[in-house]
PDB file of C-alpha atoms in Angstrom:
ATOM      1  CA  UNK F   1      19.963   0.320 -13.025  1.00 51.00           C
ATOM      2  CA  UNK F   2      16.418   0.699 -14.323  1.00 52.00           C
ATOM      3  CA  UNK F   3      15.175  -1.344 -17.334  1.00 47.00           C
ATOM      4  CA  UNK F   4      11.724  -2.703 -17.938  1.00 44.00           C
ATOM      5  CA  UNK F   5      10.444  -4.782 -20.857  1.00 43.00           C
ATOM      6  CA  UNK F   6       7.135  -6.412 -21.344  1.00 40.00           C
ATOM      7  CA  UNK F   7       7.420 -10.179 -20.717  1.00 40.00           C
ATOM      8  CA  UNK F   8       5.320 -13.134 -19.798  1.00 42.00           C
ATOM      9  CA  UNK F   9       5.355 -14.590 -16.385  1.00 39.00           C
ATOM     10  CA  UNK F  10       8.339 -16.822 -15.962  1.00 41.00           C
ATOM     11  CA  UNK F  11       7.973 -20.552 -15.712  1.00 41.00           C
ATOM     12  CA  UNK F  12       7.722 -21.601 -12.102  1.00 39.00           C
ATOM     13  CA  UNK F  13       6.682 -18.110 -10.922  1.00 32.00           C
ATOM     14  CA  UNK F  14       5.159 -18.474  -7.430  1.00 33.00           C
ATOM     15  CA  UNK F  15       1.355 -18.377  -7.304  1.00 29.00           C
ATOM     16  CA  UNK F  16      -0.889 -17.748  -4.308  1.00 30.00           C
ATOM     17  CA  UNK F  17      -2.874 -20.517  -2.735  1.00 34.00           C
ATOM     18  CA  UNK F  18      -6.313 -18.906  -2.330  1.00 34.00           C
ATOM     19  CA  UNK F  19      -7.382 -21.518   0.182  1.00 39.00           C
ATOM     20  CA  UNK F  20      -4.728 -20.177   2.469  1.00 36.00           C
ATOM     21  CA  UNK F  21      -4.962 -16.625   1.333  1.00 45.00           C
ATOM     22  CA  UNK F  22      -8.706 -16.154   1.460  1.00 45.00           C
ATOM     23  CA  UNK F  23      -8.326 -12.419   2.253  1.00 57.00           C
ATOM     24  CA  UNK F  24      -6.281 -11.711  -0.931  1.00 60.00           C
ATOM     25  CA  UNK F  25      -7.320 -11.283  -4.520  1.00 58.00           C
ATOM     26  CA  UNK F  26      -9.873 -13.730  -5.777  1.00 61.00           C
ATOM     27  CA  UNK F  27     -10.255 -15.170  -2.342  1.00 59.00           C
ATOM     28  CA  UNK F  28     -12.129 -12.166  -1.125  1.00 68.00           C
ATOM     29  CA  UNK F  29     -15.879 -12.417  -0.236  1.00 70.00           C
ATOM     30  CA  UNK F  30     -18.303 -10.465  -2.446  1.00 71.00           C
ATOM     31  CA  UNK F  31     -18.828  -7.576   0.026  1.00 72.00           C
ATOM     32  CA  UNK F  32     -15.064  -6.972   0.502  1.00 76.00           C
ATOM     33  CA  UNK F  33     -14.411  -7.248  -3.219  1.00 79.00           C
ATOM     34  CA  UNK F  34     -17.045  -4.580  -3.987  1.00 81.00           C
ATOM     35  CA  UNK F  35     -15.611  -2.331  -1.247  1.00 81.00           C
ATOM     36  CA  UNK F  36     -12.248  -2.442  -2.897  1.00 85.00           C
ATOM     37  CA  UNK F  37     -13.745  -1.701  -6.246  1.00 85.00           C
ATOM     38  CA  UNK F  38     -15.524   1.329  -4.820  1.00 86.00           C
ATOM     39  CA  UNK F  39     -12.258   2.515  -3.284  1.00 87.00           C
ATOM     40  CA  UNK F  40     -10.498   1.892  -6.572  1.00 90.00           C
ATOM     41  CA  UNK F  41     -13.079   3.884  -8.611  1.00 88.00           C
ATOM     42  CA  UNK F  42     -13.044   6.896  -6.337  1.00 85.00           C
ATOM     43  CA  UNK F  43      -9.247   6.961  -6.114  1.00 87.00           C
ATOM     44  CA  UNK F  44      -8.963   6.759  -9.913  1.00 85.00           C
ATOM     45  CA  UNK F  45     -11.415   9.757 -10.206  1.00 82.00           C
ATOM     46  CA  UNK F  46      -9.098  11.701  -7.941  1.00 80.00           C
ATOM     47  CA  UNK F  47      -6.498  11.561 -10.747  1.00 79.00           C
ATOM     48  CA  UNK F  48      -8.407  13.208 -13.606  1.00 72.00           C
ATOM     49  CA  UNK F  49      -5.226  14.976 -14.800  1.00 72.00           C
ATOM     50  CA  UNK F  50      -3.435  12.665 -17.206  1.00 62.00           C
ATOM     51  CA  UNK F  51      -0.063  14.050 -16.024  1.00 68.00           C
ATOM     52  CA  UNK F  52      -0.905  13.654 -12.294  1.00 69.00           C
ATOM     53  CA  UNK F  53       1.482  11.723 -10.073  1.00 78.00           C
ATOM     54  CA  UNK F  54      -0.378   8.472  -9.282  1.00 93.00           C
ATOM     55  CA  UNK F  55       1.697   7.493  -6.246  1.00 97.00           C
ATOM     56  CA  UNK F  56      -0.511   6.460  -3.240  1.00 97.00           C
ATOM     57  CA  UNK F  57       0.595   5.744   0.322  1.00 98.00           C
ATOM     58  CA  UNK F  58      -1.302   3.239   2.418  1.00 97.00           C
ATOM     59  CA  UNK F  59      -0.824   3.578   6.178  1.00 97.00           C
ATOM     60  CA  UNK F  60      -2.543   3.226   9.524  1.00 96.00           C
ATOM     61  CA  UNK F  61      -2.216   4.546  13.070  1.00 96.00           C
ATOM     62  CA  UNK F  62      -0.808   1.416  14.734  1.00 95.00           C
ATOM     63  CA  UNK F  63       0.237  -2.139  13.781  1.00 94.00           C
ATOM     64  CA  UNK F  64      -2.595  -4.640  13.222  1.00 92.00           C
ATOM     65  CA  UNK F  65      -5.159  -2.505  11.437  1.00 92.00           C
ATOM     66  CA  UNK F  66      -4.906  -4.344   8.089  1.00 91.00           C
ATOM     67  CA  UNK F  67      -2.986  -1.817   5.933  1.00 94.00           C
ATOM     68  CA  UNK F  68      -0.833  -4.438   4.227  1.00 94.00           C
ATOM     69  CA  UNK F  69      -3.895  -6.503   3.236  1.00 92.00           C
ATOM     70  CA  UNK F  70      -5.580  -3.342   2.060  1.00 93.00           C
ATOM     71  CA  UNK F  71      -2.489  -2.454  -0.048  1.00 95.00           C
ATOM     72  CA  UNK F  72      -2.461  -5.822  -1.701  1.00 95.00           C
ATOM     73  CA  UNK F  73      -6.169  -5.840  -2.490  1.00 92.00           C
ATOM     74  CA  UNK F  74      -6.331  -2.285  -3.568  1.00 94.00           C
ATOM     75  CA  UNK F  75      -3.381  -2.840  -5.995  1.00 96.00           C
ATOM     76  CA  UNK F  76      -5.045  -5.980  -7.304  1.00 94.00           C
ATOM     77  CA  UNK F  77      -8.366  -4.131  -7.857  1.00 94.00           C
ATOM     78  CA  UNK F  78      -6.640  -1.342  -9.849  1.00 95.00           C
ATOM     79  CA  UNK F  79      -4.630  -3.901 -11.915  1.00 96.00           C
ATOM     80  CA  UNK F  80      -7.983  -5.570 -12.707  1.00 94.00           C
ATOM     81  CA  UNK F  81      -8.824  -2.610 -14.957  1.00 94.00           C
ATOM     82  CA  UNK F  82      -5.637  -3.249 -17.023  1.00 95.00           C
ATOM     83  CA  UNK F  83      -3.610  -0.515 -15.469  1.00 95.00           C
ATOM     84  CA  UNK F  84      -0.005  -1.265 -14.785  1.00 96.00           C
ATOM     85  CA  UNK F  85       0.522  -1.247 -11.053  1.00 97.00           C
ATOM     86  CA  UNK F  86       3.497  -1.539  -8.760  1.00 98.00           C
ATOM     87  CA  UNK F  87       3.030  -2.389  -5.122  1.00 98.00           C
ATOM     88  CA  UNK F  88       6.050  -1.310  -3.100  1.00 98.00           C
ATOM     89  CA  UNK F  89       6.626  -2.532   0.468  1.00 98.00           C
ATOM     90  CA  UNK F  90       8.084   0.432   2.333  1.00 98.00           C
ATOM     91  CA  UNK F  91       7.832  -1.144   5.716  1.00 96.00           C
ATOM     92  CA  UNK F  92      11.470  -2.055   5.870  1.00 97.00           C
ATOM     93  CA  UNK F  93      11.461  -2.842   9.641  1.00 96.00           C
ATOM     94  CA  UNK F  94       8.780  -5.468   9.728  1.00 94.00           C
ATOM     95  CA  UNK F  95       8.207  -6.718   6.171  1.00 95.00           C
ATOM     96  CA  UNK F  96       5.449  -9.302   5.513  1.00 93.00           C
ATOM     97  CA  UNK F  97       4.560  -8.792   1.859  1.00 93.00           C
ATOM     98  CA  UNK F  98       6.745 -11.586   0.479  1.00 93.00           C
ATOM     99  CA  UNK F  99       5.299 -14.155   2.984  1.00 93.00           C
ATOM    100  CA  UNK F 100       1.652 -13.097   2.284  1.00 93.00           C
ATOM    101  CA  UNK F 101       2.158 -13.455  -1.512  1.00 94.00           C
ATOM    102  CA  UNK F 102       4.477 -16.498  -1.441  1.00 93.00           C
ATOM    103  CA  UNK F 103       7.376 -14.522  -2.910  1.00 94.00           C
ATOM    104  CA  UNK F 104      11.101 -14.492  -2.245  1.00 94.00           C
ATOM    105  CA  UNK F 105      11.825 -11.842   0.311  1.00 94.00           C
ATOM    106  CA  UNK F 106      15.165 -10.840  -1.138  1.00 96.00           C
ATOM    107  CA  UNK F 107      16.379  -8.942  -3.018  1.00 97.00           C
ATOM    108  CA  UNK F 108      14.002  -6.023  -2.493  1.00 97.00           C
ATOM    109  CA  UNK F 109      13.693  -2.333  -2.007  1.00 98.00           C
ATOM    110  CA  UNK F 110      16.469  -2.014   0.560  1.00 98.00           C
ATOM    111  CA  UNK F 111      18.889  -3.939  -1.732  1.00 97.00           C
ATOM    112  CA  UNK F 112      18.013  -1.606  -4.601  1.00 97.00           C
ATOM    113  CA  UNK F 113      18.497   1.574  -2.568  1.00 97.00           C
ATOM    114  CA  UNK F 114      21.986   0.569  -1.392  1.00 96.00           C
ATOM    115  CA  UNK F 115      22.984  -0.401  -4.950  1.00 95.00           C
ATOM    116  CA  UNK F 116      23.325  -4.133  -4.394  1.00 96.00           C
ATOM    117  CA  UNK F 117      20.593  -5.112  -6.899  1.00 95.00           C
ATOM    118  CA  UNK F 118      19.050  -3.657 -10.068  1.00 94.00           C
ATOM    119  CA  UNK F 119      15.330  -2.906 -10.639  1.00 94.00           C
ATOM    120  CA  UNK F 120      14.910  -5.959 -12.803  1.00 93.00           C
ATOM    121  CA  UNK F 121      16.199  -8.113  -9.968  1.00 96.00           C
ATOM    122  CA  UNK F 122      14.040  -6.816  -7.256  1.00 97.00           C
ATOM    123  CA  UNK F 123      10.588  -6.429  -8.907  1.00 97.00           C
ATOM    124  CA  UNK F 124       8.364  -9.541  -8.927  1.00 97.00           C
ATOM    125  CA  UNK F 125       6.430  -9.500 -12.168  1.00 97.00           C
ATOM    126  CA  UNK F 126       2.804 -10.606 -12.700  1.00 96.00           C
ATOM    127  CA  UNK F 127       1.707 -11.235  -9.128  1.00 95.00           C
ATOM    128  CA  UNK F 128      -1.963 -12.146  -8.756  1.00 92.00           C
ATOM    129  CA  UNK F 129      -2.552 -10.828 -12.266  1.00 94.00           C
ATOM    130  CA  UNK F 130      -0.462  -9.873 -15.342  1.00 96.00           C
ATOM    131  CA  UNK F 131      -0.373  -6.114 -14.714  1.00 97.00           C
ATOM    132  CA  UNK F 132       0.499  -6.155 -11.038  1.00 98.00           C
ATOM    133  CA  UNK F 133       4.073  -6.185 -10.067  1.00 98.00           C
ATOM    134  CA  UNK F 134       5.360  -6.253  -6.455  1.00 98.00           C
ATOM    135  CA  UNK F 135       8.584  -4.852  -4.962  1.00 98.00           C
ATOM    136  CA  UNK F 136       9.042  -6.468  -1.491  1.00 98.00           C
ATOM    137  CA  UNK F 137      11.062  -4.718   1.258  1.00 97.00           C
ATOM    138  CA  UNK F 138      14.091  -6.930   0.936  1.00 97.00           C
ATOM    139  CA  UNK F 139      16.762  -7.355   3.591  1.00 96.00           C
ATOM    140  CA  UNK F 140      15.977  -5.611   6.903  1.00 96.00           C
ATOM    141  CA  UNK F 141      18.432  -2.608   7.087  1.00 95.00           C
ATOM    142  CA  UNK F 142      19.772  -0.962  10.234  1.00 95.00           C
ATOM    143  CA  UNK F 143      18.967   2.481   8.789  1.00 94.00           C
ATOM    144  CA  UNK F 144      15.470   2.286   7.422  1.00 96.00           C
ATOM    145  CA  UNK F 145      14.582   5.886   7.863  1.00 96.00           C
ATOM    146  CA  UNK F 146      17.780   7.092   6.204  1.00 97.00           C
ATOM    147  CA  UNK F 147      17.183   4.945   3.179  1.00 97.00           C
ATOM    148  CA  UNK F 148      13.530   6.057   2.781  1.00 98.00           C
ATOM    149  CA  UNK F 149      14.456   9.752   2.879  1.00 97.00           C
ATOM    150  CA  UNK F 150      17.449   9.375   0.663  1.00 97.00           C
ATOM    151  CA  UNK F 151      17.693  10.893  -2.858  1.00 96.00           C
ATOM    152  CA  UNK F 152      17.883   7.353  -4.187  1.00 96.00           C
ATOM    153  CA  UNK F 153      14.399   6.591  -2.860  1.00 98.00           C
ATOM    154  CA  UNK F 154      13.014   9.674  -4.558  1.00 97.00           C
ATOM    155  CA  UNK F 155      14.846   8.779  -7.800  1.00 96.00           C
ATOM    156  CA  UNK F 156      13.442   5.266  -7.593  1.00 97.00           C
ATOM    157  CA  UNK F 157       9.825   6.338  -7.255  1.00 97.00           C
ATOM    158  CA  UNK F 158      10.291   8.898 -10.107  1.00 95.00           C
ATOM    159  CA  UNK F 159      11.732   6.330 -12.445  1.00 95.00           C
ATOM    160  CA  UNK F 160       9.104   3.721 -11.656  1.00 96.00           C
ATOM    161  CA  UNK F 161       6.426   6.463 -12.218  1.00 95.00           C
ATOM    162  CA  UNK F 162       7.573   6.615 -15.801  1.00 94.00           C
ATOM    163  CA  UNK F 163       6.658   3.029 -16.386  1.00 94.00           C
ATOM    164  CA  UNK F 164       3.610   2.254 -14.113  1.00 96.00           C
ATOM    165  CA  UNK F 165       0.236   3.873 -14.214  1.00 94.00           C
ATOM    166  CA  UNK F 166      -0.165   3.560 -10.400  1.00 96.00           C
ATOM    167  CA  UNK F 167       2.339   3.013  -7.608  1.00 98.00           C
ATOM    168  CA  UNK F 168       1.040   1.923  -4.190  1.00 98.00           C
ATOM    169  CA  UNK F 169       3.347   2.253  -1.222  1.00 99.00           C
ATOM    170  CA  UNK F 170       2.685   0.020   1.785  1.00 98.00           C
ATOM    171  CA  UNK F 171       3.903   2.212   4.662  1.00 98.00           C
ATOM    172  CA  UNK F 172       4.502   1.620   8.370  1.00 96.00           C
ATOM    173  CA  UNK F 173       1.976   2.941  10.910  1.00 96.00           C
ATOM    174  CA  UNK F 174       2.188   6.668  11.433  1.00 97.00           C
ATOM    175  CA  UNK F 175       2.404   6.703  15.289  1.00 94.00           C
ATOM    176  CA  UNK F 176       5.023   3.944  15.549  1.00 92.00           C
ATOM    177  CA  UNK F 177       7.866   5.296  13.440  1.00 94.00           C
ATOM    178  CA  UNK F 178       8.451   8.389  11.218  1.00 95.00           C
ATOM    179  CA  UNK F 179       8.831   6.376   8.094  1.00 97.00           C
ATOM    180  CA  UNK F 180       5.325   6.966   6.674  1.00 97.00           C
ATOM    181  CA  UNK F 181       5.644  10.714   7.257  1.00 98.00           C
ATOM    182  CA  UNK F 182       9.055  10.727   5.439  1.00 97.00           C
ATOM    183  CA  UNK F 183       7.740   8.917   2.408  1.00 98.00           C
ATOM    184  CA  UNK F 184       4.446  10.849   2.300  1.00 98.00           C
ATOM    185  CA  UNK F 185       6.302  13.704   0.428  1.00 97.00           C
ATOM    186  CA  UNK F 186       6.688  11.304  -2.586  1.00 97.00           C
ATOM    187  CA  UNK F 187       2.992  10.594  -2.804  1.00 97.00           C
ATOM    188  CA  UNK F 188       0.008  12.305  -4.354  1.00 94.00           C
ATOM    189  CA  UNK F 189      -1.915  11.424  -1.151  1.00 94.00           C
ATOM    190  CA  UNK F 190      -2.438   8.911   1.599  1.00 96.00           C
ATOM    191  CA  UNK F 191      -5.088   6.315   2.381  1.00 95.00           C
ATOM    192  CA  UNK F 192      -5.497   5.657   6.203  1.00 95.00           C
ATOM    193  CA  UNK F 193      -6.675   2.233   7.249  1.00 94.00           C
ATOM    194  CA  UNK F 194      -8.706   2.157  10.531  1.00 92.00           C
ATOM    195  CA  UNK F 195      -9.558  -1.108  12.260  1.00 89.00           C
ATOM    196  CA  UNK F 196     -12.852  -0.982  14.223  1.00 83.00           C
ATOM    197  CA  UNK F 197     -12.474  -1.132  18.087  1.00 83.00           C
ATOM    198  CA  UNK F 198      -8.677  -1.173  17.761  1.00 87.00           C
ATOM    199  CA  UNK F 199      -7.090   2.270  17.433  1.00 83.00           C
ATOM    200  CA  UNK F 200      -8.469   4.738  20.021  1.00 89.00           C
ATOM    201  CA  UNK F 201      -9.918   8.102  19.047  1.00 91.00           C
ATOM    202  CA  UNK F 202      -6.869   9.780  20.555  1.00 94.00           C
ATOM    203  CA  UNK F 203      -4.466   7.659  18.494  1.00 94.00           C
ATOM    204  CA  UNK F 204      -6.348   8.332  15.253  1.00 94.00           C
ATOM    205  CA  UNK F 205      -6.422  12.067  16.097  1.00 95.00           C
ATOM    206  CA  UNK F 206      -2.573  11.976  16.558  1.00 96.00           C
ATOM    207  CA  UNK F 207      -2.229  10.235  13.199  1.00 97.00           C
ATOM    208  CA  UNK F 208      -4.216  12.990  11.465  1.00 96.00           C
ATOM    209  CA  UNK F 209      -2.170  15.615  13.286  1.00 97.00           C
ATOM    210  CA  UNK F 210       1.074  14.245  12.112  1.00 97.00           C
ATOM    211  CA  UNK F 211      -0.020  13.814   8.581  1.00 97.00           C
ATOM    212  CA  UNK F 212      -1.329  17.387   8.555  1.00 96.00           C
ATOM    213  CA  UNK F 213       1.989  18.632  10.018  1.00 97.00           C
ATOM    214  CA  UNK F 214       3.931  17.293   7.026  1.00 97.00           C
ATOM    215  CA  UNK F 215       1.289  18.568   4.612  1.00 97.00           C
ATOM    216  CA  UNK F 216       0.312  15.040   3.545  1.00 97.00           C
ATOM    217  CA  UNK F 217      -2.953  14.941   1.612  1.00 94.00           C
ATOM    218  CA  UNK F 218      -5.420  12.313   2.998  1.00 94.00           C
ATOM    219  CA  UNK F 219      -7.328  10.835   0.112  1.00 91.00           C
ATOM    220  CA  UNK F 220      -9.643   8.773   2.226  1.00 89.00           C
ATOM    221  CA  UNK F 221     -10.144   6.120   4.925  1.00 89.00           C
ATOM    222  CA  UNK F 222     -10.625   2.394   4.816  1.00 89.00           C
ATOM    223  CA  UNK F 223     -12.665   1.211   7.837  1.00 86.00           C
ATOM    224  CA  UNK F 224     -11.677  -2.429   8.493  1.00 81.00           C
ATOM    225  CA  UNK F 225     -14.065  -4.723  10.282  1.00 75.00           C
ATOM    226  CA  UNK F 226     -16.633  -1.974  10.934  1.00 62.00           C
ATOM    227  CA  UNK F 227     -20.149  -3.095  11.809  1.00 60.00           C
ATOM    228  CA  UNK F 228     -23.070  -0.794  10.999  1.00 48.00           C
ATOM    229  CA  UNK F 229     -23.383   0.351  14.588  1.00 46.00           C
ATOM    230  CA  UNK F 230     -19.661   0.675  15.327  1.00 43.00           C
ATOM    231  CA  UNK F 231     -16.933   3.173  14.603  1.00 42.00           C
ATOM    232  CA  UNK F 232     -19.009   6.335  14.753  1.00 47.00           C
ATOM    233  CA  UNK F 233     -16.248   8.391  16.191  1.00 46.00           C
ATOM    234  CA  UNK F 234     -14.169   7.910  13.027  1.00 45.00           C
ATOM    235  CA  UNK F 235     -16.832   9.777  11.016  1.00 47.00           C
ATOM    236  CA  UNK F 236     -15.891  13.158  12.295  1.00 45.00           C
ATOM    237  CA  UNK F 237     -12.609  13.093  10.192  1.00 45.00           C
ATOM    238  CA  UNK F 238     -14.638  12.187   7.142  1.00 45.00           C
ATOM    239  CA  UNK F 239     -17.144  14.971   7.719  1.00 40.00           C
ATOM    240  CA  UNK F 240     -14.343  17.475   8.023  1.00 41.00           C
ATOM    241  CA  UNK F 241     -13.526  16.718   4.409  1.00 38.00           C
ATOM    242  CA  UNK F 242     -10.464  14.544   4.593  1.00 37.00           C
ATOM    243  CA  UNK F 243     -11.770  12.295   1.844  1.00 40.00           C
ATOM    244  CA  UNK F 244     -13.841   9.297   1.000  1.00 44.00           C
ATOM    245  CA  UNK F 245     -14.763   6.560   3.389  1.00 45.00           C
ATOM    246  CA  UNK F 246     -14.957   2.857   2.748  1.00 46.00           C
ATOM    247  CA  UNK F 247     -15.628  -0.121   4.902  1.00 44.00           C
ATOM    248  CA  UNK F 248     -15.584  -3.923   4.866  1.00 42.00           C
ATOM    249  CA  UNK F 249     -16.613  -6.339   7.527  1.00 43.00           C
ATOM    250  CA  UNK F 250     -14.888  -9.226   9.212  1.00 45.00           C
ATOM    251  CA  UNK F 251     -11.412  -9.587  10.537  1.00 43.00           C
ATOM    252  CA  UNK F 252      -9.431  -8.952   7.340  1.00 42.00           C
ATOM    253  CA  UNK F 253      -6.163  -9.012   9.127  1.00 45.00           C
ATOM    254  CA  UNK F 254      -4.843  -9.717  12.529  1.00 44.00           C
ATOM    255  CA  UNK F 255      -1.434  -8.600  11.562  1.00 51.00           C
ATOM    256  CA  UNK F 256      -0.235  -5.427   9.780  1.00 62.00           C
TER     257      UNK F 256
END
């Protein structure tokens, strides 16, 4: 099922129109680009052990906080260093990755997990840059949670970890469905995206409670659209030692 060989981007491979995707990759403004580089640097320092499992989950409290855009840009920032990166869309219920990156939506992760497709068929190679591969969600299944907690999912991540330096998992919001909590056991830690003036203090608190309940390690926060004078109530979680904090201005994403 799993076979990977180095190869050049195929002729006709879809490219991103940065005029339309100004919040992705090279279309980022300077401040946002630097924020992702800072996030990248500190996350890479979190994995000083060469044998450490470099699987990172990206989630949020609710839909619309920008976790998918964050996943894409963080994956791109890491790949910029020459590391081999796989971005996996684990939001099987409401997938958006393929549309954002102008990729075919199927086959994808769900097709791989049920045995309908092989790894070479579902992974899109060389997206945004040569060392960044993307695995979209694929067909929307009726049993998303069951697929994500299956032994096949665990096996899939373990096999991909043998090839890639970093694997980033774009996960559903924590308080909406249990999927992010289920997949967190496969990660070395989680990054929580928080959109300014969007998720309430109570909702963010519930997110942290649920992550703590499943023993998920929180590596840090990404504060999306935070102005200098806003978002102070988020800081208490940072001060309690949950991890690094990062921020970038503007409305990065009005979707996921």
